[in-house]
Coordinates of C-alpha atoms and ligand atoms in Angstrom, one line a residue:
M15 CA 76.2 162.7 118.8
P16 CA 76.0 162.0 115.3
A17 CA 73.0 160.1 113.7
K18 CA 73.8 156.3 113.9
G19 CA 72.4 153.4 112.2
A20 CA 70.8 154.7 108.9
Q21 CA 73.8 153.9 107.0
R22 CA 74.4 150.4 108.5
R23 CA 70.8 149.0 108.1
E24 CA 72.1 146.0 106.0
Q25 CA 74.0 144.7 109.1
R26 CA 70.9 144.4 111.1
A27 CA 70.7 141.4 113.5
P28 CA 68.2 138.9 112.5
T29 CA 64.9 138.4 114.2
V30 CA 65.8 135.6 116.4
N31 CA 62.9 135.0 118.7
G32 CA 59.3 134.3 117.7
S33 CA 60.9 132.9 114.4
G34 CA 62.1 129.7 115.9
A35 CA 65.7 130.3 115.1
A36 CA 68.3 129.9 117.7
T37 CA 69.4 132.8 119.7
P38 CA 72.9 133.8 119.1
R39 CA 75.5 134.4 121.7
S40 CA 76.3 137.8 120.8
V41 CA 74.3 140.4 118.9
T42 CA 75.4 144.0 118.0
A43 CA 73.1 146.9 117.7
D44 CA 73.0 150.7 117.8
V45 CA 70.4 150.7 120.7
L46 CA 69.4 148.0 123.2
V47 CA 65.9 148.7 124.6
I48 CA 65.5 147.0 128.0
G49 CA 62.0 146.3 128.8
A50 CA 59.1 145.9 126.2
G51 CA 56.2 147.6 127.9
V52 CA 54.2 150.3 126.2
I53 CA 57.1 152.7 126.7
G54 CA 59.9 150.4 125.4
L55 CA 58.0 149.1 122.5
A56 CA 57.0 152.6 121.3
I57 CA 60.7 153.8 121.5
A58 CA 61.9 150.7 119.8
W59 CA 59.3 151.3 117.0
R60 CA 60.2 154.8 116.5
A61 CA 64.1 154.4 116.7
A62 CA 63.8 151.6 114.1
Q63 CA 61.7 153.5 111.8
R64 CA 64.6 156.1 111.9
G65 CA 67.0 153.6 110.5
M66 CA 68.6 152.4 113.9
R67 CA 69.5 148.8 114.6
V68 CA 67.4 148.2 117.6
V69 CA 67.4 145.2 119.9
I70 CA 64.5 144.8 122.4
A71 CA 65.2 142.5 125.5
D72 CA 62.1 141.3 127.5
P73 CA 61.1 137.7 128.3
D74 CA 57.4 138.6 128.4
P75 CA 56.6 141.8 126.5
G76 CA 53.6 143.7 127.5
S77 CA 53.3 141.7 130.8
G78 CA 54.2 144.6 133.3
A79 CA 52.0 147.6 134.2
T80 CA 50.7 147.9 130.8
H81 CA 49.1 144.6 130.9
A82 CA 46.9 145.9 133.9
A83 CA 46.4 149.4 132.6
A84 CA 42.8 150.6 131.7
G85 CA 44.2 152.7 128.8
M86 CA 42.7 155.9 129.5
L87 CA 43.9 158.9 127.8
T88 CA 42.6 161.6 130.0
P89 CA 45.2 164.3 130.9
V90 CA 42.4 166.8 131.8
A91 CA 40.7 164.6 134.4
E92 CA 44.2 163.4 135.7
A93 CA 45.2 167.2 136.2
A94 CA 46.8 167.7 139.6
Y95 CA 48.1 170.6 141.7
A96 CA 51.7 171.2 141.1
E97 CA 51.7 169.1 137.9
R98 CA 51.2 171.6 135.4
E99 CA 54.2 170.5 133.2
L100 CA 52.8 166.9 133.3
F101 CA 49.4 168.2 132.1
D102 CA 50.9 169.8 129.2
F103 CA 53.1 166.8 128.4
G104 CA 50.0 164.6 128.6
S105 CA 47.9 166.9 126.4
A106 CA 50.5 167.0 123.9
S107 CA 50.9 163.2 123.8
L108 CA 47.2 162.8 123.5
R109 CA 47.2 165.1 120.4
R110 CA 49.7 162.6 118.8
Y111 CA 47.4 159.6 119.5
P112 CA 45.1 159.5 116.6
Q113 CA 48.1 159.7 114.2
F114 CA 50.1 157.2 116.3
A115 CA 47.3 154.6 116.5
A116 CA 46.5 155.0 112.7
E117 CA 50.1 154.5 111.8
L118 CA 50.3 151.5 113.9
T119 CA 47.3 149.8 112.4
E120 CA 48.6 150.7 108.8
A121 CA 51.9 149.2 109.4
T122 CA 50.6 145.9 111.1
G123 CA 46.9 145.6 110.1
L124 CA 46.3 145.2 113.8
P125 CA 43.8 147.0 115.9
T126 CA 44.8 149.2 119.0
G127 CA 41.2 150.0 120.4
F128 CA 41.8 153.6 120.1
R129 CA 38.6 155.6 120.6
Q130 CA 38.0 159.3 121.1
T131 CA 34.8 159.4 122.9
G132 CA 35.6 161.9 125.7
T133 CA 35.3 161.5 129.6
L134 CA 32.4 162.3 131.8
Q135 CA 33.5 162.9 135.4
V136 CA 30.7 162.7 137.9
A137 CA 30.0 163.5 141.6
H138 CA 27.9 161.0 143.6
D139 CA 27.0 163.4 146.6
V140 CA 27.2 167.0 147.4
D141 CA 30.5 166.9 148.9
D142 CA 31.9 165.0 145.9
M143 CA 30.5 167.8 143.9
A144 CA 32.5 170.3 145.9
A145 CA 35.6 168.4 145.1
L146 CA 34.7 168.2 141.4
H147 CA 34.0 172.0 141.4
E148 CA 37.6 172.6 143.0
H149 CA 38.9 170.5 140.2
A150 CA 37.1 172.2 137.5
L151 CA 38.8 175.5 138.8
L152 CA 42.2 173.8 138.5
R153 CA 41.6 172.4 135.0
E154 CA 40.4 176.0 133.8
S155 CA 43.6 177.5 135.3
F156 CA 45.5 175.1 133.0
G157 CA 43.4 176.3 130.1
A158 CA 41.5 173.0 129.6
Q159 CA 38.0 173.0 128.1
T160 CA 35.5 171.4 130.5
E161 CA 31.8 171.6 130.2
R162 CA 29.9 171.6 133.4
L163 CA 26.8 169.5 133.4
T164 CA 23.8 168.9 136.0
G165 CA 23.0 165.5 137.3
R166 CA 20.2 165.4 134.9
E167 CA 22.4 166.3 131.9
C168 CA 24.9 163.7 133.0
R169 CA 22.2 161.0 132.8
A170 CA 21.1 162.1 129.5
A171 CA 24.6 161.7 128.3
E172 CA 25.1 158.3 129.8
P173 CA 21.6 156.5 130.5
M174 CA 23.1 153.8 132.7
L175 CA 24.1 156.2 135.3
G176 CA 22.3 156.2 138.6
P177 CA 21.6 159.4 140.4
V178 CA 24.5 161.7 140.5
C179 CA 24.8 165.5 141.5
G180 CA 26.5 166.7 138.5
G181 CA 29.5 166.3 136.4
L182 CA 32.3 167.6 134.0
L183 CA 32.5 166.6 130.4
V184 CA 35.7 166.6 128.3
S185 CA 35.1 165.9 124.8
D186 CA 38.7 165.4 123.5
D187 CA 39.6 162.6 125.9
A188 CA 40.2 159.1 124.4
S189 CA 41.2 155.7 125.4
V190 CA 43.1 152.6 123.9
D191 CA 43.3 149.0 124.7
P192 CA 46.9 148.5 126.2
R193 CA 47.0 144.8 125.4
L194 CA 46.1 145.5 121.8
L195 CA 48.5 148.3 121.6
T196 CA 51.5 146.4 122.7
T197 CA 50.6 143.4 120.4
A198 CA 50.7 146.1 117.6
L199 CA 53.6 147.9 118.8
L200 CA 55.8 144.7 118.9
A201 CA 54.6 143.9 115.3
A202 CA 55.4 147.5 114.1
A203 CA 58.8 147.4 115.8
R204 CA 59.8 144.1 114.2
A205 CA 58.4 145.1 110.7
A206 CA 60.5 148.3 111.0
G207 CA 63.5 145.9 111.5
A208 CA 64.0 145.7 115.3
T209 CA 65.0 142.3 116.8
H210 CA 63.2 141.1 119.9
L211 CA 65.2 138.8 122.3
R212 CA 63.0 136.9 124.7
Q213 CA 65.4 137.2 127.5
R214 CA 65.7 139.3 130.5
A215 CA 68.6 141.8 130.7
R216 CA 70.6 140.7 133.9
R217 CA 73.6 143.0 133.9
L218 CA 74.4 146.3 132.1
L219 CA 77.9 146.3 130.3
A220 CA 79.6 149.4 131.0
G221 CA 82.8 151.1 131.6
D222 CA 83.1 154.8 131.2
S223 CA 79.8 154.6 129.1
A224 CA 77.2 151.9 128.6
A225 CA 78.2 149.2 126.3
G226 CA 75.2 146.9 126.0
A227 CA 73.9 144.2 128.5
E228 CA 74.3 140.5 129.3
L229 CA 71.0 138.7 129.0
D230 CA 69.7 135.8 131.2
E231 CA 70.4 133.1 128.8
G232 CA 74.0 134.2 128.2
T233 CA 73.4 136.3 125.2
T234 CA 75.5 139.5 125.1
V235 CA 74.1 142.6 123.3
A236 CA 76.7 145.1 122.4
A237 CA 75.1 148.5 121.9
G238 CA 76.5 152.1 122.1
Q239 CA 73.2 153.2 123.5
V240 CA 71.0 151.5 126.0
V241 CA 67.5 152.7 126.9
L242 CA 66.3 151.4 130.3
C243 CA 62.6 151.0 130.3
A244 CA 61.7 148.0 132.3
G245 CA 59.1 149.7 134.3
W246 CA 59.5 149.7 138.1
A247 CA 62.0 147.0 137.7
S248 CA 64.3 149.4 136.0
A249 CA 65.8 150.0 139.4
A250 CA 67.1 146.4 139.7
I251 CA 69.2 145.8 136.7
E252 CA 72.8 145.0 137.9
G253 CA 75.9 147.0 136.7
V254 CA 74.0 150.3 136.6
P255 CA 76.2 152.7 138.7
A256 CA 74.2 154.1 141.7
E257 CA 74.3 157.7 140.4
A258 CA 72.6 156.7 137.0
A259 CA 70.2 154.3 138.5
P260 CA 66.4 155.4 138.3
R261 CA 64.7 156.2 141.7
L262 CA 61.6 154.1 141.5
R263 CA 59.0 152.5 143.6
P264 CA 56.3 150.1 142.5
V265 CA 52.7 151.4 143.1
K266 CA 50.2 148.8 143.2
G267 CA 46.8 149.0 141.1
Q268 CA 44.1 146.6 141.2
I269 CA 41.6 146.6 138.4
L270 CA 38.7 144.5 137.0
R271 CA 37.4 143.7 133.6
L272 CA 33.6 143.0 133.2
R273 CA 32.0 141.7 129.9
P274 CA 28.3 141.5 128.8
T275 CA 26.6 138.3 129.2
A276 CA 24.4 136.7 126.6
A277 CA 21.3 138.2 128.6
T278 CA 22.7 141.7 128.6
R279 CA 23.5 141.5 124.9
A280 CA 20.0 140.2 124.2
A281 CA 18.6 143.2 126.2
S282 CA 20.5 145.9 124.4
P283 CA 21.4 145.8 120.6
S284 CA 24.5 148.1 121.3
P285 CA 27.5 146.4 122.8
S286 CA 28.4 149.6 124.5
F287 CA 27.3 149.7 128.1
L288 CA 28.6 153.3 128.4
N289 CA 29.2 155.8 125.6
R290 CA 32.5 157.3 127.0
T291 CA 35.0 156.9 129.9
L292 CA 33.3 157.5 133.1
R293 CA 35.2 158.7 136.1
G294 CA 33.6 159.2 139.4
L295 CA 33.9 160.3 143.0
V296 CA 31.9 158.3 145.5
Q297 CA 32.1 159.7 149.0
G298 CA 35.5 160.8 148.3
S299 CA 36.7 157.6 146.7
S300 CA 37.7 157.6 143.0
V301 CA 36.6 155.1 140.5
Y302 CA 36.5 154.8 136.7
L303 CA 34.8 152.6 134.2
V304 CA 36.4 152.6 130.6
P305 CA 34.1 151.0 128.0
R306 CA 35.6 149.1 125.0
Q307 CA 34.1 148.8 121.5
D308 CA 33.3 145.1 122.2
G309 CA 31.2 145.8 125.3
E310 CA 34.1 145.1 127.9
V311 CA 34.1 147.4 130.9
V312 CA 37.3 148.2 132.8
V313 CA 36.7 149.1 136.3
G314 CA 39.7 150.7 138.0
A315 CA 41.8 151.2 140.0
T316 CA 43.3 151.2 143.5
Q317 CA 46.5 152.9 144.3
E318 CA 48.4 151.3 147.1
E319 CA 52.0 151.8 148.4
L320 CA 52.8 148.1 149.2
G321 CA 55.9 147.5 147.5
A322 CA 56.1 144.8 144.8
D323 CA 52.9 143.0 145.9
T324 CA 50.6 142.0 143.1
T325 CA 48.0 140.1 145.3
V326 CA 44.3 140.7 144.2
T327 CA 42.6 141.2 147.5
A328 CA 38.8 140.8 148.3
G329 CA 38.9 144.3 149.7
G330 CA 40.3 145.7 146.4
V331 CA 37.8 143.9 144.3
W332 CA 35.0 145.0 146.8
Q333 CA 36.0 148.6 146.9
L334 CA 35.8 148.8 143.1
L335 CA 32.6 147.1 142.6
R336 CA 31.2 149.1 145.4
D337 CA 31.8 152.4 144.0
A338 CA 31.4 151.4 140.3
R339 CA 27.7 150.1 141.2
A340 CA 27.0 153.2 143.2
L341 CA 27.4 155.2 139.9
V342 CA 26.1 152.6 137.4
P343 CA 23.8 150.0 139.1
G344 CA 23.6 148.0 136.1
I345 CA 27.2 146.7 136.2
T346 CA 26.1 144.0 138.5
E347 CA 24.5 142.3 135.3
L348 CA 27.8 142.0 133.7
E349 CA 30.2 138.8 133.8
F350 CA 33.0 139.2 136.0
A351 CA 35.8 138.4 133.6
E352 CA 39.1 139.2 135.3
A353 CA 40.6 140.9 138.3
A354 CA 44.3 141.7 138.2
A355 CA 47.0 143.8 139.7
G356 CA 49.8 145.7 138.3
L357 CA 52.8 147.8 139.6
R358 CA 53.1 151.3 138.2
P359 CA 56.6 152.8 138.1
G360 CA 56.5 155.8 140.5
T361 CA 59.3 158.3 140.8
P362 CA 59.7 160.4 144.1
D363 CA 57.9 163.3 142.3
N364 CA 55.5 161.1 140.3
A365 CA 56.7 162.3 137.0
P366 CA 58.6 160.4 134.4
L367 CA 62.5 160.2 134.1
L368 CA 63.4 161.0 130.5
G369 CA 66.9 161.1 128.9
P370 CA 70.5 160.8 129.5
S371 CA 71.6 159.4 132.9
A372 CA 74.7 160.1 134.7
L373 CA 76.4 157.3 132.7
P374 CA 77.0 158.3 129.1
G375 CA 75.3 156.1 126.8
L376 CA 72.6 155.0 129.3
V377 CA 69.2 156.8 128.7
L378 CA 66.2 156.4 131.0
A379 CA 62.6 156.4 129.9
T380 CA 60.7 155.1 132.9
G381 CA 58.7 156.4 136.0
H382 CA 55.5 157.2 134.0
F383 CA 53.6 156.2 137.0
R384 CA 49.7 156.5 136.2
A385 CA 50.1 157.6 132.7
G386 CA 52.6 155.7 130.7
V387 CA 50.0 154.6 128.1
L388 CA 49.0 158.3 127.5
L389 CA 52.6 159.5 127.6
A390 CA 54.0 156.8 125.2
P391 CA 53.6 158.5 121.9
L392 CA 55.5 161.7 122.8
T393 CA 58.0 159.8 125.1
A394 CA 58.8 157.7 122.1
D395 CA 59.2 160.6 119.6
L396 CA 61.4 162.6 122.1
I397 CA 63.8 159.5 122.9
A398 CA 64.1 158.6 119.4
D399 CA 65.2 162.1 118.6
L400 CA 67.7 161.8 121.4
L401 CA 69.0 158.6 120.2
V402 CA 69.4 159.8 116.7
T403 CA 70.7 163.3 117.3
G404 CA 72.2 163.0 120.8
I405 CA 70.0 166.0 121.9
L406 CA 67.1 165.7 124.1
P407 CA 64.2 167.9 122.7
A408 CA 63.3 170.8 125.0
A409 CA 59.8 169.3 125.4
A410 CA 61.4 166.7 127.8
A411 CA 63.4 169.2 129.8
A412 CA 61.1 169.2 132.7
F413 CA 61.5 165.4 133.1
S414 CA 65.1 165.2 132.9
A415 CA 66.4 161.9 134.2
R416 CA 69.1 163.5 136.2
R417 CA 66.8 165.9 138.1
L418 CA 66.4 163.7 141.2
A419 CA 70.0 162.3 141.3
A420 CA 70.9 164.5 144.4
Q421 CA 67.9 164.0 146.4
P422 CA 67.8 161.2 149.1
F423 CA 65.2 158.2 148.3
E424 CA 63.4 156.3 150.8
H425 CA 62.2 153.6 148.6
Q426 CA 65.3 151.7 147.8
D427 CA 64.0 148.7 149.7
A428 CA 61.2 148.5 147.2
A429 CA 63.5 147.2 144.6
P430 CA 62.5 143.7 143.4
S431 CA 64.5 140.9 144.9
W432 CA 63.8 138.3 142.1
R433 CA 66.7 137.5 139.8
Ligands
LIG509 C1 45.8 149.3 137.4 C2 46.6 150.2 136.5 C3 45.7 151.1 135.7 C4 46.5 152.0 134.8 N1 45.7 152.7 133.9 C5 46.4 153.6 133.2 C6 45.6 154.4 132.3 O1 44.4 154.2 132.2 N2 46.2 155.1 131.5 C7 47.6 155.3 131.5 O2 48.1 156.1 130.6 N3 48.5 154.6 132.3 C8 47.7 153.7 133.1 N4 48.5 152.9 134.0 C9 50.1 153.3 134.2 C10 50.7 152.5 132.9 O3 50.3 151.3 133.1 C11 52.3 152.5 133.2 O4 52.6 154.0 133.4 C12 52.9 151.9 132.0 O5 52.4 150.8 131.6 C13 54.3 151.8 132.2 O6 54.9 151.4 131.0 P1 56.5 150.8 131.0 O7 56.7 150.3 129.6 O8 57.3 151.9 131.5 O9 56.4 149.7 132.1 P2 55.7 148.1 132.3 O10 54.5 148.1 131.3 O11 55.6 147.8 133.5 O12 56.8 147.3 131.2 C14 58.1 146.9 131.7 C15 58.5 145.8 131.0 O13 59.9 145.5 131.3 C16 60.0 144.1 131.4 N5 61.3 143.8 132.2 C17 61.4 144.0 133.6 N6 62.6 143.6 134.0 C18 63.4 143.4 132.8 C19 64.7 142.9 132.6 N7 65.6 143.0 133.6 N8 65.1 142.8 131.3 C20 64.1 142.9 130.3 N9 62.9 143.2 130.5 C21 62.5 143.5 131.8 C22 58.8 143.4 132.0 O14 58.6 142.1 131.4 C23 57.8 144.4 131.2 O15 57.3 143.9 129.9 C24 47.9 152.0 134.9 C25 48.6 151.1 135.6 C26 48.0 150.3 136.4 C27 48.8 149.3 137.2

């Protein structure tokens, strides 16, 4: 497919939302991006930078899983058996983050909260230490650099830690604030010329190929290429032929935000409660604490297969606080600022769906499950390449959107019922 858009920049659709202007009944674009989470916004930004006329449809940008996400950029700590390709993909995406975040801030003047301070993964008891040891072997088999620390060394690195048996230190790991990131991405996409329509895509327009979409308030977007990145709800857009529809299930995650109080600020001159992301195993249960520059500490997260349920439960909050306190007793001094739940877009094999679907012109970029924030820079570059050249780069081959098409899927009942 030839490069589209660069020669037609002057026909760009106006920015109609957020500027107070009326929404037109019909808009034409090279690319319609459905969904403005971290994935859709990053793709829209990169595609607009490459001269494509991009329209983004989303009634509430950044409100999906991205809003709940902790923003850990930790491919090594997330490494799992049989997920070598995902580990490599995550590591490659992490390598792009410093430039990605710097470019965003340069383009918009907005912060992203990006920090490359590393991860310390600790074990609470000897059984947890045995599990961590197994994980160290896995990481090492993937070629990852991990430093093994004794309990005492862990406490020297993180003075707020309670007693632990030992840990693993990864110094390249990073974190970002997903809420700041989506605000910056939306601003950058607009600055690069993308149009955001604050409407939900109701129905895909398609014959032999995708032709755009009809939005909730009656606007029609005509586009030769449509990128479906509406998180777990990507499975619910009308008009998508069954063979092209992404196979997704929502995986609930509860997560907490704690902040320093006046008393804790007075007691410590540094706003940072922890020096780096802390992940822990507490009697087999996983928990993490992600410190932000302003002193906020994000504590996450549950992983629950409950369909599209976003109830924050007493049990979820209790479990997170219990395990976080077992590692860092001082967290009980912090203000309880927020408890939230989000729905991760999970595929049957827990890896993303990237690239052309069975319907020509319909591109999938969804299913990033636990790591969409981490995977956004690389996903965006690869999908922008596809949109401009018609060729999906080899780096995305393992995550082909069509790889699961022939397999049965047990989670269709998890599709959202809202319209
Ligand atoms: C508790 C929790 C913690 C997490 N922590 C991390 C982490 O530390 N690091 C990490 O990398 N990942 C993390 N994740 C995973 C990460 O949040 C997701 O993988 C990522 O946000 C997926 O991004 P997305 O853009 O695909 O989807 P979403 O963020 O869900 O965005 C989808 C967007 O589509 C819009 N939409 C839905 N339907 C339509 C429609 N019909 N028309 C138009 N728009 C529509 C929604 O409004 C939303 O804005 C976490 C997730 C959770 C729940």
